[in-house]
Amino acid sequence: MDCEADAFYRQLPKVELHAHLNGSVSVQTMEKLICRKPDLNIEPSMTAIHSGRRTLDQCFQVFKVIHQLVDSEEDILMVAKDVIKEFAADGVKYLELRSTPREETNTGLTKRRYVETVIEAIRQCKNEEVDIDVRFLVAVDRRNGTDVAMETVKLAEDMMLATDGLVVGLDLSGDPTVGHGRDLLPALERAKNSGMKLALHLSEVPSQCEESELLLNLPPHRIGHGTFLHPEVGGSQSLVDKVVKNSIPLELCLTSNVKGQTVPCYSKHHFQYWYQRGHPVVICTDDKGVFCTELSQEYQLAASTFGLAPEAMWRLSQQAIDCTFAPEGLKQQLKQTWTQLQRQALRE
Ligand code: 6MZ
């Protein structure tokens, strides 16, 4: 990559809104985890997709391997702190991390301790003055059905109250080919009624039109991927109309979609469809560890693929602030930071 562009995109202040914790583990952190658990015989090549493309199903196999490596409070604390510091080093000023609470009988990990440990990592980074604001979304894995979803929402409600606003909402994710959103509606409605923000993976694969119609009626506060919403790729105008009418921002992850083969190549990414219409879109990484990328690289790829000038990229990163689930005061602070940094960049 071009060094000058590399520096520009690293320095550009950025907002990351779609980052799954266990998918974001870097090669360096992975090495530490592998050393801690030599008996598992896991090779670094099994935890990331360095080159080439995989099916989405193969990507989900990678998460299973990573989950074996990250199964104790100690692991989660290290992983979360490393991930937060890496995003900060890449110029991310505001991060919304998401993760699925897991219990592990081997290590005595409970779902509550899981969330508390991520929160502890966020607090420790703040105390260490890492230059980034972090919030947390509790993730519901769609595979686990109605009861687990409801249980997760209750845990998220408790944590939202207990953490003074560090838990801001709920994510719906997991293998899109498994389960149906209709079974999760009661849990999602409850979360919304208790003041949680909803970031839902929608139409990540074709043939989810019916589910997307249903979930868009909530409506969610943000959409993850939304790859197959528009009619040109098998979605429908009615889906597009709902997204546009409610002005629901889309979290777009270029490399993830290309490597996971839901999009044929960068130039055919649906970024173009929504960006051209002036709809709010936010460039994100999804799983920076698994897909071997960084947010600065995703910005650079979007700019080079779609011919966007640096000013347009400044605008894109700044507009992402309004799509965050941060409280109004923090949004204002972030906007000031952007203005200051932009002035500074123009003087240089
Ligand atoms: C849907 C995804 C995903 O929660 O253990 N996840 N869900 N689509 C994707 N596109 C590639 N990438 C990651 O992080 C890993 C979990 O995040 C979800 C999956 O549920 C995966 O198991 P956590 O921190």
PDB file of N, CA and C in Angstrom, residues 27-73:
ATOM      1  N   VAL A  27      -2.918 -11.048  15.281  1.00  0.00           N
ATOM      2  CA  VAL A  27      -1.948 -12.153  15.213  1.00  0.00           C
ATOM      3  C   VAL A  27      -1.107 -12.192  16.487  1.00  0.00           C
ATOM      4  N   GLN A  28      -0.695 -11.000  16.966  1.00  0.00           N
ATOM      5  CA  GLN A  28       0.167 -10.937  18.155  1.00  0.00           C
ATOM      6  C   GLN A  28      -0.543 -11.500  19.387  1.00  0.00           C
ATOM      7  N   THR A  29      -1.789 -11.106  19.560  1.00  0.00           N
ATOM      8  CA  THR A  29      -2.537 -11.605  20.726  1.00  0.00           C
ATOM      9  C   THR A  29      -2.803 -13.099  20.564  1.00  0.00           C
ATOM     10  N   MET A  30      -3.069 -13.501  19.340  1.00  0.00           N
ATOM     11  CA  MET A  30      -3.335 -14.920  19.075  1.00  0.00           C
ATOM     12  C   MET A  30      -2.116 -15.755  19.472  1.00  0.00           C
ATOM     13  N   GLU A  31      -0.914 -15.234  19.188  1.00  0.00           N
ATOM     14  CA  GLU A  31       0.309 -15.970  19.556  1.00  0.00           C
ATOM     15  C   GLU A  31       0.367 -16.170  21.067  1.00  0.00           C
ATOM     16  N   LYS A  32       0.001 -15.112  21.818  1.00  0.00           N
ATOM     17  CA  LYS A  32       0.026 -15.229  23.281  1.00  0.00           C
ATOM     18  C   LYS A  32      -0.975 -16.299  23.738  1.00  0.00           C
ATOM     19  N   LEU A  33      -2.155 -16.324  23.112  1.00  0.00           N
ATOM     20  CA  LEU A  33      -3.185 -17.293  23.505  1.00  0.00           C
ATOM     21  C   LEU A  33      -2.749 -18.724  23.175  1.00  0.00           C
ATOM     22  N   ILE A  34      -2.121 -18.874  22.003  1.00  0.00           N
ATOM     23  CA  ILE A  34      -1.663 -20.211  21.580  1.00  0.00           C
ATOM     24  C   ILE A  34      -0.597 -20.717  22.554  1.00  0.00           C
ATOM     25  N   CYS A  35       0.288 -19.814  23.011  1.00  0.00           N
ATOM     26  CA  CYS A  35       1.321 -20.193  23.992  1.00  0.00           C
ATOM     27  C   CYS A  35       0.690 -20.628  25.314  1.00  0.00           C
ATOM     28  N   ARG A  36      -0.419 -19.962  25.685  1.00  0.00           N
ATOM     29  CA  ARG A  36      -1.084 -20.324  26.947  1.00  0.00           C
ATOM     30  C   ARG A  36      -1.711 -21.707  26.878  1.00  0.00           C
ATOM     31  N   LYS A  37      -2.084 -22.110  25.665  1.00  0.00           N
ATOM     32  CA  LYS A  37      -2.827 -23.382  25.533  1.00  0.00           C
ATOM     33  C   LYS A  37      -2.201 -24.283  24.474  1.00  0.00           C
ATOM     34  N   PRO A  38      -0.953 -24.730  24.690  1.00  0.00           N
ATOM     35  CA  PRO A  38      -0.271 -25.538  23.666  1.00  0.00           C
ATOM     36  C   PRO A  38      -0.984 -26.862  23.389  1.00  0.00           C
ATOM     37  N   ASP A  39      -1.702 -27.384  24.388  1.00  0.00           N
ATOM     38  CA  ASP A  39      -2.344 -28.689  24.208  1.00  0.00           C
ATOM     39  C   ASP A  39      -3.434 -28.697  23.143  1.00  0.00           C
ATOM     40  N   LEU A  40      -3.940 -27.514  22.817  1.00  0.00           N
ATOM     41  CA  LEU A  40      -5.009 -27.465  21.815  1.00  0.00           C
ATOM     42  C   LEU A  40      -4.488 -27.685  20.387  1.00  0.00           C
ATOM     43  N   ASN A  41      -3.140 -27.562  20.234  1.00  0.00           N
ATOM     44  CA  ASN A  41      -2.529 -27.737  18.905  1.00  0.00           C
ATOM     45  C   ASN A  41      -3.146 -26.855  17.834  1.00  0.00           C
ATOM     46  N   ILE A  42      -3.385 -25.620  18.177  1.00  0.00           N
ATOM     47  CA  ILE A  42      -3.962 -24.690  17.193  1.00  0.00           C
ATOM     48  C   ILE A  42      -2.832 -23.903  16.522  1.00  0.00           C
ATOM     49  N   GLU A  43      -2.869 -23.884  15.199  1.00  0.00           N
ATOM     50  CA  GLU A  43      -1.868 -23.137  14.418  1.00  0.00           C
ATOM     51  C   GLU A  43      -2.431 -21.748  14.112  1.00  0.00           C
ATOM     52  N   PRO A  44      -1.549 -20.729  14.005  1.00  0.00           N
ATOM     53  CA  PRO A  44      -2.050 -19.389  13.670  1.00  0.00           C
ATOM     54  C   PRO A  44      -2.875 -19.373  12.376  1.00  0.00           C
ATOM     55  N   SER A  45      -2.547 -20.257  11.428  1.00  0.00           N
ATOM     56  CA  SER A  45      -3.286 -20.253  10.156  1.00  0.00           C
ATOM     57  C   SER A  45      -4.755 -20.660  10.336  1.00  0.00           C
ATOM     58  N   MET A  46      -5.069 -21.245  11.507  1.00  0.00           N
ATOM     59  CA  MET A  46      -6.449 -21.702  11.722  1.00  0.00           C
ATOM     60  C   MET A  46      -7.342 -20.599  12.298  1.00  0.00           C
ATOM     61  N   THR A  47      -6.732 -19.444  12.632  1.00  0.00           N
ATOM     62  CA  THR A  47      -7.526 -18.405  13.299  1.00  0.00           C
ATOM     63  C   THR A  47      -7.691 -17.140  12.451  1.00  0.00           C
ATOM     64  N   ALA A  48      -7.175 -17.164  11.230  1.00  0.00           N
ATOM     65  CA  ALA A  48      -7.304 -15.973  10.379  1.00  0.00           C
ATOM     66  C   ALA A  48      -7.264 -16.360   8.904  1.00  0.00           C
ATOM     67  N   ILE A  49      -7.865 -15.519   8.080  1.00  0.00           N
ATOM     68  CA  ILE A  49      -7.876 -15.737   6.630  1.00  0.00           C
ATOM     69  C   ILE A  49      -6.934 -14.701   6.016  1.00  0.00           C
ATOM     70  N   HIS A  50      -5.668 -15.119   5.813  1.00  0.00           N
ATOM     71  CA  HIS A  50      -4.667 -14.155   5.348  1.00  0.00           C
ATOM     72  C   HIS A  50      -4.885 -13.803   3.888  1.00  0.00           C
ATOM     73  N   SER A  51      -5.104 -14.811   3.071  1.00  0.00           N
ATOM     74  CA  SER A  51      -5.334 -14.502   1.656  1.00  0.00           C
ATOM     75  C   SER A  51      -6.396 -15.469   1.144  1.00  0.00           C
ATOM     76  N   GLY A  52      -6.922 -15.141  -0.016  1.00  0.00           N
ATOM     77  CA  GLY A  52      -7.957 -15.980  -0.598  1.00  0.00           C
ATOM     78  C   GLY A  52      -9.299 -15.739   0.066  1.00  0.00           C
ATOM     79  N   ARG A  53     -10.266 -16.511  -0.389  1.00  0.00           N
ATOM     80  CA  ARG A  53     -11.623 -16.293   0.104  1.00  0.00           C
ATOM     81  C   ARG A  53     -12.174 -17.604   0.655  1.00  0.00           C
ATOM     82  N   ARG A  54     -13.131 -17.506   1.528  1.00  0.00           N
ATOM     83  CA  ARG A  54     -13.744 -18.689   2.133  1.00  0.00           C
ATOM     84  C   ARG A  54     -15.254 -18.558   2.004  1.00  0.00           C
ATOM     85  N   THR A  55     -15.950 -19.663   2.238  1.00  0.00           N
ATOM     86  CA  THR A  55     -17.405 -19.535   2.329  1.00  0.00           C
ATOM     87  C   THR A  55     -17.701 -18.988   3.727  1.00  0.00           C
ATOM     88  N   LEU A  56     -18.894 -18.431   3.861  1.00  0.00           N
ATOM     89  CA  LEU A  56     -19.276 -17.883   5.160  1.00  0.00           C
ATOM     90  C   LEU A  56     -19.243 -18.995   6.217  1.00  0.00           C
ATOM     91  N   ASP A  57     -19.624 -20.182   5.782  1.00  0.00           N
ATOM     92  CA  ASP A  57     -19.627 -21.324   6.695  1.00  0.00           C
ATOM     93  C   ASP A  57     -18.213 -21.587   7.241  1.00  0.00           C
ATOM     94  N   GLN A  58     -17.220 -21.507   6.342  1.00  0.00           N
ATOM     95  CA  GLN A  58     -15.829 -21.706   6.787  1.00  0.00           C
ATOM     96  C   GLN A  58     -15.403 -20.604   7.768  1.00  0.00           C
ATOM     97  N   CYS A  59     -15.901 -19.386   7.529  1.00  0.00           N
ATOM     98  CA  CYS A  59     -15.581 -18.284   8.462  1.00  0.00           C
ATOM     99  C   CYS A  59     -16.111 -18.628   9.850  1.00  0.00           C
ATOM    100  N   PHE A  60     -17.317 -19.185   9.898  1.00  0.00           N
ATOM    101  CA  PHE A  60     -17.894 -19.511  11.210  1.00  0.00           C
ATOM    102  C   PHE A  60     -17.143 -20.645  11.904  1.00  0.00           C
ATOM    103  N   GLN A  61     -16.485 -21.479  11.121  1.00  0.00           N
ATOM    104  CA  GLN A  61     -15.642 -22.524  11.737  1.00  0.00           C
ATOM    105  C   GLN A  61     -14.455 -21.872  12.456  1.00  0.00           C
ATOM    106  N   VAL A  62     -13.945 -20.794  11.872  1.00  0.00           N
ATOM    107  CA  VAL A  62     -12.792 -20.092  12.474  1.00  0.00           C
ATOM    108  C   VAL A  62     -13.161 -19.572  13.873  1.00  0.00           C
ATOM    109  N   PHE A  63     -14.393 -19.059  14.021  1.00  0.00           N
ATOM    110  CA  PHE A  63     -14.797 -18.544  15.343  1.00  0.00           C
ATOM    111  C   PHE A  63     -14.794 -19.653  16.392  1.00  0.00           C
ATOM    112  N   LYS A  64     -15.157 -20.861  15.960  1.00  0.00           N
ATOM    113  CA  LYS A  64     -15.166 -21.983  16.918  1.00  0.00           C
ATOM    114  C   LYS A  64     -13.762 -22.241  17.441  1.00  0.00           C
ATOM    115  N   VAL A  65     -12.771 -22.141  16.564  1.00  0.00           N
ATOM    116  CA  VAL A  65     -11.380 -22.353  16.978  1.00  0.00           C
ATOM    117  C   VAL A  65     -10.967 -21.251  17.961  1.00  0.00           C
ATOM    118  N   ILE A  66     -11.308 -20.014  17.619  1.00  0.00           N
ATOM    119  CA  ILE A  66     -10.926 -18.888  18.479  1.00  0.00           C
ATOM    120  C   ILE A  66     -11.582 -19.029  19.856  1.00  0.00           C
ATOM    121  N   HIS A  67     -12.823 -19.458  19.880  1.00  0.00           N
ATOM    122  CA  HIS A  67     -13.523 -19.608  21.168  1.00  0.00           C
ATOM    123  C   HIS A  67     -12.829 -20.620  22.077  1.00  0.00           C
ATOM    124  N   GLN A  68     -12.176 -21.614  21.476  1.00  0.00           N
ATOM    125  CA  GLN A  68     -11.426 -22.579  22.305  1.00  0.00           C
ATOM    126  C   GLN A  68     -10.237 -21.892  22.982  1.00  0.00           C
ATOM    127  N   LEU A  69      -9.679 -20.923  22.273  1.00  0.00           N
ATOM    128  CA  LEU A  69      -8.499 -20.221  22.802  1.00  0.00           C
ATOM    129  C   LEU A  69      -8.857 -19.140  23.817  1.00  0.00           C
ATOM    130  N   VAL A  70     -10.085 -18.636  23.727  1.00  0.00           N
ATOM    131  CA  VAL A  70     -10.503 -17.543  24.618  1.00  0.00           C
ATOM    132  C   VAL A  70     -11.626 -18.085  25.501  1.00  0.00           C
ATOM    133  N   ASP A  71     -11.270 -18.667  26.633  1.00  0.00           N
ATOM    134  CA  ASP A  71     -12.323 -19.321  27.417  1.00  0.00           C
ATOM    135  C   ASP A  71     -12.264 -19.024  28.920  1.00  0.00           C
ATOM    136  N   SER A  72     -11.440 -18.048  29.305  1.00  0.00           N
ATOM    137  CA  SER A  72     -11.387 -17.712  30.737  1.00  0.00           C
ATOM    138  C   SER A  72     -11.459 -16.197  30.906  1.00  0.00           C
ATOM    139  N   GLU A  73     -11.725 -15.760  32.123  1.00  0.00           N
ATOM    140  CA  GLU A  73     -11.757 -14.312  32.399  1.00  0.00           C
ATOM    141  C   GLU A  73     -10.434 -13.666  32.014  1.00  0.00           C
TER     142      GLU A  73
END
